[in-house]
Every structure is written in C-alpha cells, then in structure tokens.
Tab-separated table of C-alpha atoms in Angstrom:
chain	number	residue	atom	x	y	z
A	1	VAL	CA	0.000	0.000	0.000
A	2	VAL	CA	1.438	3.278	-1.106
A	3	LEU	CA	0.924	5.889	1.602
A	4	VAL	CA	0.762	9.566	0.889
A	5	VAL	CA	1.957	10.644	4.306
A	6	ALA	CA	4.947	12.776	3.510
A	7	ALA	CA	5.680	10.873	0.306
A	8	GLY	CA	6.301	14.159	-1.441
A	9	VAL	CA	8.609	15.316	1.306
A	10	TRP	CA	10.700	12.182	1.112
A	11	TYR	CA	10.608	12.325	-2.669
A	12	TRP	CA	11.841	15.910	-2.814
A	13	LYS	CA	14.338	15.345	-0.032
A	14	PHE	CA	15.997	12.404	-1.741
A	15	ARG	CA	15.282	13.516	-5.334
A	16	ASP	CA	14.286	10.057	-6.452
A	17	THR	CA	11.710	9.048	-9.039
A	18	THR	CA	10.582	5.879	-7.295
A	19	THR	CA	7.310	5.516	-5.459
A	20	VAL	CA	7.829	5.977	-1.742
A	21	VAL	CA	6.269	3.618	0.771
A	22	ILE	CA	6.362	4.934	4.303
A	23	ASP	CA	7.533	2.521	6.978
A	24	ALA	CA	5.162	3.233	9.835
A	25	THR	CA	7.569	1.729	12.386
A	26	PRO	CA	8.915	4.469	14.656
A	27	SER	CA	12.677	4.809	15.037
A	28	PRO	CA	14.255	3.318	18.136
A	29	SER	CA	13.394	5.288	21.271
A	30	GLY	CA	15.825	8.006	22.223
A	31	SER	CA	16.870	8.795	18.641
A	32	LEU	CA	14.316	11.555	18.070
A	33	VAL	CA	13.259	14.666	19.922
A	34	PRO	CA	9.986	13.910	21.757
A	35	LEU	CA	7.102	14.873	19.468
A	36	ALA	CA	5.617	17.098	22.165
A	37	SER	CA	8.632	19.418	21.859
A	38	VAL	CA	8.607	19.672	18.045
A	39	THR	CA	7.581	23.160	16.893
A	40	PRO	CA	5.375	23.451	13.789
A	41	LEU	CA	6.996	25.306	10.906
A	42	PRO	CA	5.707	28.884	10.543
A	43	VAL	CA	3.687	29.198	7.336
A	44	ALA	CA	2.050	32.521	6.409
A	45	TYR	CA	-0.791	32.420	3.900
A	46	ASP	CA	-0.261	35.798	2.262
A	47	ALA	CA	-1.663	36.751	-1.147
A	48	ALA	CA	0.330	35.767	-4.218
A	49	GLY	CA	2.443	38.440	-5.888
A	50	ALA	CA	0.975	40.457	-8.744
A	51	ASP	CA	3.741	39.257	-11.090
A	52	TRP	CA	3.212	35.553	-10.352
A	53	LYS	CA	2.404	33.013	-13.070
A	54	THR	CA	-0.393	30.440	-12.983
A	55	TYR	CA	0.099	26.708	-13.275
A	56	ALA	CA	-3.066	24.846	-14.305
A	57	SER	CA	-3.653	21.105	-14.446
A	58	ALA	CA	-6.749	20.145	-16.418
A	59	SER	CA	-6.337	16.463	-15.483
A	60	ALA	CA	-5.954	17.126	-11.737
A	61	GLY	CA	-8.513	19.957	-11.814
A	62	PHE	CA	-6.676	22.791	-10.098
A	63	LYS	CA	-4.729	25.944	-10.745
A	64	VAL	CA	-2.208	27.654	-8.506
A	65	SER	CA	-0.091	30.814	-8.661
A	66	TYR	CA	3.689	30.690	-8.298
A	67	PRO	CA	6.578	33.192	-8.535
A	68	ALA	CA	7.627	33.961	-12.111
A	69	THR	CA	11.268	33.258	-11.191
A	70	TRP	CA	10.505	29.691	-10.045
A	71	THR	CA	10.542	26.616	-12.304
A	72	VAL	CA	7.679	24.130	-12.361
A	73	GLY	CA	8.046	20.500	-13.362
A	74	GLU	CA	6.795	16.972	-12.970
A	75	CYS	CA	8.235	15.349	-9.847
A	76	GLY	CA	6.728	11.901	-10.255
A	77	PRO	CA	3.414	10.212	-11.023
A	78	GLY	CA	0.585	12.554	-10.028
A	79	CYS	CA	3.089	15.092	-8.712
A	80	VAL	CA	4.041	18.601	-9.776
A	81	GLY	CA	6.826	20.492	-8.008
A	82	TRP	CA	8.501	23.893	-7.913
A	83	VAL	CA	12.177	24.813	-7.865
A	84	PRO	CA	13.317	28.214	-6.520
A	85	PRO	CA	15.576	30.373	-8.711
A	86	THR	CA	18.582	29.384	-6.581
A	87	GLY	CA	17.847	25.640	-6.892
A	88	GLN	CA	19.132	23.036	-9.288
A	89	PRO	CA	16.865	21.335	-11.846
A	90	ASN	CA	14.702	18.661	-10.211
A	91	GLN	CA	15.562	19.882	-6.696
A	92	PHE	CA	11.978	20.656	-5.776
A	93	ALA	CA	11.347	22.853	-2.728
A	94	PHE	CA	7.772	21.568	-2.555
A	95	GLY	CA	5.059	20.074	-4.648
A	96	ILE	CA	1.503	18.851	-4.985
A	97	ILE	CA	0.758	15.134	-5.102
A	98	GLN	CA	-2.656	13.678	-5.809
A	99	SER	CA	-3.786	10.203	-4.790
A	100	THR	CA	-6.887	8.165	-4.053
A	101	SER	CA	-6.085	7.891	-0.343
A	102	THR	CA	-8.098	9.737	2.317
A	103	ILE	CA	-7.216	12.138	5.104
A	104	ALA	CA	-8.345	9.465	7.585
A	105	ASP	CA	-5.769	7.046	6.091
A	106	VAL	CA	-3.063	9.698	6.256
A	107	LEU	CA	-3.808	10.502	9.906
A	108	LYS	CA	-3.818	6.829	10.865
A	109	ASN	CA	-0.440	6.212	9.241
A	110	ALA	CA	1.102	9.503	10.392
A	111	GLU	CA	0.287	9.003	14.067
A	112	PRO	CA	3.756	7.762	15.176
A	113	PHE	CA	5.387	10.829	13.560
A	114	LEU	CA	2.693	13.451	14.131
A	115	ALA	CA	3.826	16.475	16.143
A	116	ASP	CA	0.944	18.822	15.305
A	117	ARG	CA	-2.342	18.915	13.402
A	118	ALA	CA	-4.286	22.040	12.482
A	119	GLU	CA	-7.184	23.000	10.218
A	120	ILE	CA	-6.112	25.931	8.033
A	121	LYS	CA	-8.495	28.144	6.061
A	122	ALA	CA	-6.462	29.547	3.163
A	123	GLY	CA	-8.197	31.164	0.230
A	124	ALA	CA	-11.297	29.180	-0.703
A	125	ASN	CA	-10.069	25.936	0.895
A	126	THR	CA	-9.738	24.380	4.328
A	127	TRP	CA	-6.593	22.273	4.597
A	128	VAL	CA	-5.428	19.804	7.228
A	129	LYS	CA	-1.881	20.890	8.108
A	130	LEU	CA	0.309	18.175	9.581
A	131	THR	CA	3.699	18.717	11.187
A	132	LEU	CA	5.637	15.471	11.062
A	133	GLN	CA	9.008	14.366	12.318
A	134	GLN	CA	10.934	12.453	9.645
A	135	PRO	CA	11.505	8.989	11.160
A	136	THR	CA	15.133	8.474	10.137
A	137	THR	CA	16.637	11.964	10.483
A	138	GLY	CA	14.339	13.655	12.988
A	139	GLU	CA	13.801	16.613	10.621
A	140	VAL	CA	10.502	18.460	10.963
A	141	VAL	CA	8.414	18.626	7.784
A	142	THR	CA	5.019	20.057	7.000
A	143	SER	CA	2.314	19.008	4.593
A	144	HIS	CA	-1.155	20.297	3.844
A	145	PHE	CA	-3.905	17.887	2.782
A	146	ILE	CA	-7.303	18.417	1.210
A	147	GLU	CA	-9.848	16.037	-0.258
A	148	HIS	CA	-11.587	17.153	-3.425
A	149	GLY	CA	-13.480	15.284	-6.133
A	150	GLY	CA	-12.690	11.859	-4.696
A	151	LYS	CA	-8.950	12.576	-4.591
A	152	LEU	CA	-6.545	13.562	-1.872
A	153	PHE	CA	-4.183	16.421	-2.628
A	154	GLU	CA	-1.027	16.855	-0.585
A	155	PHE	CA	0.985	20.069	-0.756
A	156	GLY	CA	4.215	19.279	1.084
A	157	THR	CA	7.671	20.658	1.760
A	158	ALA	CA	10.846	19.449	3.426
A	159	THR	CA	12.383	22.836	4.102
A	160	SER	CA	12.401	25.213	7.042
A	161	ASP	CA	13.771	28.092	4.913
A	162	ALA	CA	11.575	31.112	5.709
A	163	SER	CA	11.633	32.522	2.169
A	164	VAL	CA	10.550	29.180	0.685
A	165	LEU	CA	7.871	28.741	3.361
A	166	ALA	CA	6.507	32.202	2.476
A	167	VAL	CA	6.083	31.154	-1.161
A	168	TYR	CA	4.665	27.798	-0.066
A	169	GLY	CA	1.978	29.474	2.072
A	170	SER	CA	1.027	31.954	-0.642
A	171	MET	CA	0.709	29.140	-3.168
A	172	ILE	CA	-1.552	27.177	-0.810
A	173	ARG	CA	-3.744	30.254	-0.463
A	174	SER	CA	-3.897	30.713	-4.253
A	175	LEU	CA	-4.886	27.114	-5.104
A	176	VAL	CA	-8.292	26.904	-6.786
A	177	PHE	CA	-10.060	23.739	-7.872
A	178	THR	CA	-11.367	23.973	-11.422
A	179	LYS	CA	-13.500	20.837	-11.423
C-alpha cells in the first residue's frame, strides 16, 4: 500500500523518481526529539504576488499561482513540483501530489510521527496541516492535505527556509479547484 503521508517530502528530499512507501515503524526510542517538543513550521498564507504566473492542471482539476522566477516540473506520477531560482533542476522545494487515499488514512499512518495537526483556512479551501518528524533523520516537515473530487491532494515541503515557506503558504492560499 502506497501511503501519501509525507511521500512528497521524502521524494523531494531524496530527489528520487521511485514511489515511496512509508515505513510506519517508529525509530528506536531516544533517537528523536519527543514529538511534544517539536515546533510546527511557521507558514504565512499571504496573497500571491501580482507578477506571479499560474500553473493549471486540467487532469488534476486545479490551478495555482507561483513566482515567475521559479521553475515548475513533474516530480513523479501525479506530482508537480517547484524549484526556486537558486535551486538546481529537479531539486523541488515543494510540490503537490494527488492520490486516491483519504485524510483518515493519512492521519492513521502519520500518528507515530505526528507532532501537530491544524485545520487551516487559506483562500477558498480548508486544509489539514500536519507537522511530522521524519523517522530516520528527525527533521521536521510540514504538509497540507485536502480532499476534493474523490482525490486527496497533498501540498508538502521538506524545508524550514523562511523565504521558501513564504512562497509555499502563498501558493496554498492561491490554489483553486477547477472541477
């Protein structure tokens, strides 16, 4: 069973084109910071810039604004990602993955790694924001999930860079479903 929980984050982090299956077995005790002390990444949901471009996916049924200086590309099956102007090709800062999973499935499988859960109203959508601790490295990652049209959309990132998180939040706010 392919799980969506942080699949994009692991994908972007390791820049691999294989499907990621999350091992829901927690790391040995003592190797990670206790989840209660993990701080959620600060994401602001400001309006997109006036000079931003629009990426539209007719097959996935959404459109989203992104900075004109960023590069957009396919990051795997059902995945589109964005690279900042300072990044290398295929080094995605974040991306959107669609699947047929559900938020309930994601929450069930994320439980051992879940540091924080919040409902976020951004633009026309209400997202479930999860802060997860990566099981092998202990890094804190964030992903936003929303169900629409029988599909689950995950907008995830593996960075704590404030400038990238600002773009990430503005893109989440700008996402509009077209079908």
